[in-house]
PDB file of C-alpha atoms in Angstrom:
ATOM      1  CA  MET J  47     104.012 110.363 106.368  1.00 89.00           C
ATOM      2  CA  LEU J  48     103.311 109.288 102.783  1.00 94.00           C
ATOM      3  CA  ASP J  49     104.868 105.987 101.677  1.00 97.00           C
ATOM      4  CA  PRO J  50     105.166 106.332  97.861  1.00 98.00           C
ATOM      5  CA  GLU J  51     106.305 102.733  97.347  1.00 98.00           C
ATOM      6  CA  LEU J  52     103.328 101.328  99.230  1.00 98.00           C
ATOM      7  CA  ARG J  53     101.005 103.766  97.443  1.00 98.00           C
ATOM      8  CA  ASP J  54     102.277 102.643  94.043  1.00 98.00           C
ATOM      9  CA  GLU J  55     101.957  98.951  94.910  1.00 98.00           C
ATOM     10  CA  LEU J  56      98.371  99.380  96.131  1.00 98.00           C
ATOM     11  CA  LEU J  57      97.458 101.273  92.961  1.00 98.00           C
ATOM     12  CA  ALA J  58      99.070  98.624  90.753  1.00 98.00           C
ATOM     13  CA  ARG J  59      97.195  95.871  92.581  1.00 98.00           C
ATOM     14  CA  MET J  60      93.898  97.730  92.219  1.00 98.00           C
ATOM     15  CA  GLU J  61      94.556  98.131  88.498  1.00 98.00           C
ATOM     16  CA  ARG J  62      95.183  94.385  88.124  1.00 97.00           C
ATOM     17  CA  ASP J  63      92.062  93.613  90.195  1.00 97.00           C
ATOM     18  CA  GLN J  64      89.985  95.735  87.848  1.00 95.00           C
ATOM     19  CA  GLN J  65      91.615  94.345  84.703  1.00 95.00           C
ATOM     20  CA  VAL J  66      90.651  90.795  85.574  1.00 93.00           C
ATOM     21  CA  ARG J  67      87.111  91.776  86.589  1.00 90.00           C
ATOM     22  CA  LEU J  68      86.497  93.932  83.536  1.00 88.00           C
ATOM     23  CA  SER J  69      87.874  91.319  81.133  1.00 87.00           C
ATOM     24  CA  LEU J  70      84.582  89.420  81.381  1.00 78.00           C
ATOM     25  CA  PRO J  71      82.010  90.716  78.902  1.00 71.00           C
ATOM     26  CA  VAL J  72      78.780  91.710  80.670  1.00 68.00           C
ATOM     27  CA  GLY J  73      76.267  88.878  80.611  1.00 69.00           C
ATOM     28  CA  GLU J  74      78.820  86.223  79.660  1.00 75.00           C
ATOM     29  CA  PRO J  75      79.553  83.211  81.887  1.00 78.00           C
ATOM     30  CA  LEU J  76      82.824  83.132  83.787  1.00 79.00           C
ATOM     31  CA  THR J  77      85.230  80.716  82.070  1.00 86.00           C
ATOM     32  CA  ALA J  78      87.303  78.314  84.156  1.00 90.00           C
ATOM     33  CA  GLU J  79      90.487  80.096  83.045  1.00 91.00           C
ATOM     34  CA  LEU J  80      89.189  83.525  84.065  1.00 90.00           C
ATOM     35  CA  ARG J  81      87.810  82.127  87.336  1.00 90.00           C
ATOM     36  CA  GLU J  82      91.290  80.763  88.169  1.00 94.00           C
ATOM     37  CA  GLU J  83      92.967  84.079  87.289  1.00 94.00           C
ATOM     38  CA  TRP J  84      90.400  86.005  89.303  1.00 93.00           C
ATOM     39  CA  ALA J  85      90.944  83.734  92.332  1.00 96.00           C
ATOM     40  CA  ARG J  86      94.727  83.993  92.004  1.00 97.00           C
ATOM     41  CA  VAL J  87      94.661  87.795  91.840  1.00 98.00           C
ATOM     42  CA  ASP J  88      92.301  87.994  94.840  1.00 98.00           C
ATOM     43  CA  ALA J  89      94.418  85.579  96.894  1.00 98.00           C
ATOM     44  CA  GLU J  90      97.655  87.432  96.116  1.00 98.00           C
ATOM     45  CA  ASN J  91      96.070  90.799  96.876  1.00 98.00           C
ATOM     46  CA  THR J  92      94.595  89.544 100.145  1.00 98.00           C
ATOM     47  CA  ALA J  93      97.951  88.158 101.278  1.00 98.00           C
ATOM     48  CA  PHE J  94      99.592  91.469 100.378  1.00 98.00           C
ATOM     49  CA  LEU J  95      96.983  93.533 102.236  1.00 98.00           C
ATOM     50  CA  LYS J  96      97.335  91.316 105.317  1.00 98.00           C
ATOM     51  CA  ARG J  97     101.073  92.072 105.350  1.00 98.00           C
ATOM     52  CA  VAL J  98     100.394  95.788 104.942  1.00 98.00           C
ATOM     53  CA  ILE J  99      97.882  95.824 107.794  1.00 98.00           C
ATOM     54  CA  ASP J 100     100.212  93.829 110.032  1.00 98.00           C
ATOM     55  CA  ALA J 101     102.984  96.353 109.376  1.00 97.00           C
ATOM     56  CA  HIS J 102     101.036  99.643 109.281  1.00 97.00           C
ATOM     57  CA  GLY J 103      97.445  99.139 110.383  1.00 97.00           C
ATOM     58  CA  TRP J 104      94.821 100.297 107.904  1.00 98.00           C
ATOM     59  CA  PRO J 105      96.573 102.136 105.039  1.00 98.00           C
ATOM     60  CA  GLY J 106      94.842 105.498 105.229  1.00 98.00           C
ATOM     61  CA  HIS J 107      95.086 108.784 103.367  1.00 98.00           C
ATOM     62  CA  ASP J 108      98.154 110.077 105.222  1.00 98.00           C
ATOM     63  CA  LEU J 109     100.145 106.894 104.578  1.00 98.00           C
ATOM     64  CA  VAL J 110      99.225 106.166 100.963  1.00 98.00           C
ATOM     65  CA  GLY J 111      97.022 108.981  99.648  1.00 98.00           C
ATOM     66  CA  GLU J 112      93.326 108.952  98.871  1.00 97.00           C
ATOM     67  CA  ASN J 113      93.463 106.813  95.704  1.00 98.00           C
ATOM     68  CA  ALA J 114      95.634 104.129  97.252  1.00 98.00           C
ATOM     69  CA  ALA J 115      93.459 104.115 100.392  1.00 98.00           C
ATOM     70  CA  GLN J 116      90.593 103.350  98.015  1.00 98.00           C
ATOM     71  CA  ALA J 117      92.723 100.583  96.514  1.00 98.00           C
ATOM     72  CA  ALA J 118      93.223  99.053  99.973  1.00 98.00           C
ATOM     73  CA  TRP J 119      89.477  99.072 100.531  1.00 98.00           C
ATOM     74  CA  LEU J 120      88.891  97.444  97.133  1.00 98.00           C
ATOM     75  CA  LEU J 121      91.345  94.646  97.928  1.00 98.00           C
ATOM     76  CA  ALA J 122      89.531  93.993 101.218  1.00 98.00           C
ATOM     77  CA  GLN J 123      86.170  94.186  99.435  1.00 98.00           C
ATOM     78  CA  HIS J 124      87.296  91.497  97.001  1.00 98.00           C
ATOM     79  CA  ALA J 125      88.713  89.153  99.661  1.00 98.00           C
ATOM     80  CA  ASP J 126      85.491  87.106  99.642  1.00 96.00           C
ATOM     81  CA  HIS J 127      87.500  83.888  99.884  1.00 96.00           C
ATOM     82  CA  ASP J 128      88.676  85.020 103.358  1.00 98.00           C
ATOM     83  CA  ARG J 129      85.636  86.263 105.295  1.00 97.00           C
ATOM     84  CA  ASP J 130      87.595  86.259 108.560  1.00 98.00           C
ATOM     85  CA  PHE J 131      89.996  88.761 107.045  1.00 98.00           C
ATOM     86  CA  GLN J 132      87.133  90.922 105.767  1.00 98.00           C
ATOM     87  CA  ARG J 133      85.638  90.912 109.280  1.00 98.00           C
ATOM     88  CA  ARG J 134      89.064  91.811 110.694  1.00 98.00           C
ATOM     89  CA  CYS J 135      89.185  94.801 108.341  1.00 98.00           C
ATOM     90  CA  LEU J 136      85.861  96.243 109.529  1.00 98.00           C
ATOM     91  CA  PRO J 137      87.010  97.766 112.838  1.00 98.00           C
ATOM     92  CA  LEU J 138      90.276  98.916 111.251  1.00 98.00           C
ATOM     93  CA  LEU J 139      88.424 100.665 108.449  1.00 98.00           C
ATOM     94  CA  ARG J 140      85.827 102.019 110.902  1.00 98.00           C
ATOM     95  CA  ASP J 141      88.637 103.568 112.962  1.00 98.00           C
ATOM     96  CA  ALA J 142      90.285 104.984 109.827  1.00 98.00           C
ATOM     97  CA  VAL J 143      86.974 106.587 108.823  1.00 98.00           C
ATOM     98  CA  ALA J 144      86.587 108.088 112.308  1.00 98.00           C
ATOM     99  CA  ARG J 145      90.074 109.611 111.993  1.00 98.00           C
ATOM    100  CA  GLY J 146      89.385 110.983 108.502  1.00 97.00           C
ATOM    101  CA  GLN J 147      91.795 108.489 106.944  1.00 98.00           C
ATOM    102  CA  ALA J 148      89.265 106.573 104.832  1.00 98.00           C
ATOM    103  CA  ALA J 149      85.989 107.266 103.056  1.00 98.00           C
ATOM    104  CA  PRO J 150      82.770 106.413 104.928  1.00 98.00           C
ATOM    105  CA  ARG J 151      81.274 104.977 101.723  1.00 98.00           C
ATOM    106  CA  HIS J 152      84.061 102.380 101.638  1.00 98.00           C
ATOM    107  CA  LEU J 153      83.093 101.210 105.104  1.00 98.00           C
ATOM    108  CA  ALA J 154      79.455 100.997 103.980  1.00 98.00           C
ATOM    109  CA  TYR J 155      80.372  98.747 101.056  1.00 98.00           C
ATOM    110  CA  LEU J 156      82.514  96.483 103.245  1.00 98.00           C
ATOM    111  CA  VAL J 157      79.827  96.267 105.925  1.00 98.00           C
ATOM    112  CA  ASP J 158      77.352  95.140 103.276  1.00 98.00           C
ATOM    113  CA  ARG J 159      79.825  92.715 101.702  1.00 98.00           C
ATOM    114  CA  VAL J 160      80.539  91.028 105.036  1.00 98.00           C
ATOM    115  CA  ARG J 161      76.872  90.869 106.025  1.00 98.00           C
ATOM    116  CA  VAL J 162      75.842  89.372 102.681  1.00 98.00           C
ATOM    117  CA  GLY J 163      78.691  86.850 102.956  1.00 97.00           C
ATOM    118  CA  GLU J 164      77.317  85.837 106.351  1.00 97.00           C
ATOM    119  CA  GLY J 165      73.793  85.473 104.954  1.00 97.00           C
ATOM    120  CA  ARG J 166      72.535  88.584 106.768  1.00 98.00           C
ATOM    121  CA  PRO J 167      70.633  91.533 105.271  1.00 98.00           C
ATOM    122  CA  GLN J 168      72.806  94.388 104.104  1.00 98.00           C
ATOM    123  CA  VAL J 169      72.592  97.853 105.636  1.00 98.00           C
ATOM    124  CA  TYR J 170      73.364 100.182 102.703  1.00 98.00           C
ATOM    125  CA  GLY J 171      72.029  98.302  99.660  1.00 98.00           C
ATOM    126  CA  THR J 172      75.359  98.155  97.822  1.00 98.00           C
ATOM    127  CA  GLN J 173      75.476  94.439  96.998  1.00 97.00           C
ATOM    128  CA  TYR J 174      73.598  92.971  94.037  1.00 95.00           C
ATOM    129  CA  ARG J 175      73.059  89.477  92.691  1.00 91.00           C
ATOM    130  CA  GLN J 176      71.551  87.539  89.841  1.00 84.00           C
ATOM    131  CA  THR J 177      69.075  84.825  90.775  1.00 75.00           C
ATOM    132  CA  ALA J 178      66.847  82.602  88.648  1.00 74.00           C
ATOM    133  CA  GLU J 179      63.762  83.337  90.730  1.00 77.00           C
ATOM    134  CA  SER J 180      63.973  87.117  91.121  1.00 72.00           C
ATOM    135  CA  GLY J 181      66.379  88.224  88.384  1.00 80.00           C
ATOM    136  CA  PHE J 182      68.984  90.912  89.009  1.00 88.00           C
ATOM    137  CA  GLY J 183      68.629  93.037  92.115  1.00 92.00           C
ATOM    138  CA  PRO J 184      69.958  93.859  95.564  1.00 96.00           C
ATOM    139  CA  HIS J 185      70.538  91.276  98.244  1.00 96.00           C
ATOM    140  CA  PRO J 186      67.984  91.656 101.072  1.00 96.00           C
ATOM    141  CA  ILE J 187      68.211  95.018 102.868  1.00 98.00           C
ATOM    142  CA  GLU J 188      67.671  95.605 106.577  1.00 97.00           C
ATOM    143  CA  ASP J 189      65.105  98.305 107.404  1.00 98.00           C
ATOM    144  CA  PRO J 190      64.572  99.447 103.798  1.00 97.00           C
ATOM    145  CA  GLY J 191      62.362 102.343 104.952  1.00 97.00           C
ATOM    146  CA  HIS J 192      65.426 104.181 106.267  1.00 98.00           C
ATOM    147  CA  LEU J 193      67.862 103.052 103.580  1.00 98.00           C
ATOM    148  CA  ASP J 194      68.364 106.422 101.924  1.00 98.00           C
ATOM    149  CA  GLU J 195      68.990 108.072 105.299  1.00 98.00           C
ATOM    150  CA  ARG J 196      71.766 105.595 106.043  1.00 98.00           C
ATOM    151  CA  ARG J 197      73.182 105.989 102.536  1.00 98.00           C
ATOM    152  CA  ALA J 198      73.232 109.795 102.852  1.00 98.00           C
ATOM    153  CA  GLU J 199      75.099 109.541 106.178  1.00 98.00           C
ATOM    154  CA  VAL J 200      78.028 107.827 104.409  1.00 98.00           C
ATOM    155  CA  GLY J 201      77.951 109.927 101.254  1.00 97.00           C
ATOM    156  CA  LEU J 202      76.130 107.496  98.956  1.00 98.00           C
ATOM    157  CA  GLU J 203      73.503 108.567  96.433  1.00 98.00           C
ATOM    158  CA  PRO J 204      69.839 107.611  96.948  1.00 98.00           C
ATOM    159  CA  HIS J 205      69.266 103.922  96.383  1.00 98.00           C
ATOM    160  CA  ALA J 206      66.932 104.432  93.409  1.00 97.00           C
ATOM    161  CA  GLU J 207      69.747 106.234  91.575  1.00 97.00           C
ATOM    162  CA  TYR J 208      72.265 103.508  92.501  1.00 97.00           C
ATOM    163  CA  ASP J 209      69.783 100.828  91.450  1.00 94.00           C
ATOM    164  CA  ARG J 210      69.363 102.430  88.007  1.00 93.00           C
ATOM    165  CA  HIS J 211      73.154 102.513  87.598  1.00 92.00           C
ATOM    166  CA  MET J 212      73.537  98.871  88.660  1.00 90.00           C
ATOM    167  CA  ARG J 213      70.796  97.707  86.301  1.00 84.00           C
ATOM    168  CA  ARG J 214      72.300  99.625  83.373  1.00 83.00           C
ATOM    169  CA  TYR J 215      75.682  98.059  84.124  1.00 71.00           C
ATOM    170  CA  GLU J 216      74.180  94.577  84.385  1.00 68.00           C
ATOM    171  CA  GLN J 217      72.517  94.971  81.007  1.00 62.00           C
ATOM    172  CA  GLY J 218      75.774  96.046  79.397  1.00 57.00           C
TER     173      GLY J 218
END
């Protein structure tokens, strides 16, 4: 049964998450003030999502609607300061995907985010970085020869197309 109050709160938190992230001009360094705001928003959103999961399990499509289910995933995706929580979300999100309550692509992004955070190669090629030695590009990818097959299985575009998009975004 749809919970409109929870849906609205998730959507509002996603909007705030995006506001703080998009307030940084592309290519500009992160100021101390923006870094603090970013960390505060992420910490508050993570605490909120933990309470939601404790009360309801993973907030899927039936409970909050498709857009707010995406918002829940985004809050988990941006909980980098709490890797244990991100790992806790993986089986919950995996189960929600299996029940048709969450998008498979969201699970792919979270799998990659957790693996990269643990220093392991990503599976779906969704996570990018800027380094002095290699420039802008994806974190290491496990079994790159089958990458597009894995991406197609979860509804993601071919990696070359995603890579072009990411590079255009990075360049502003």
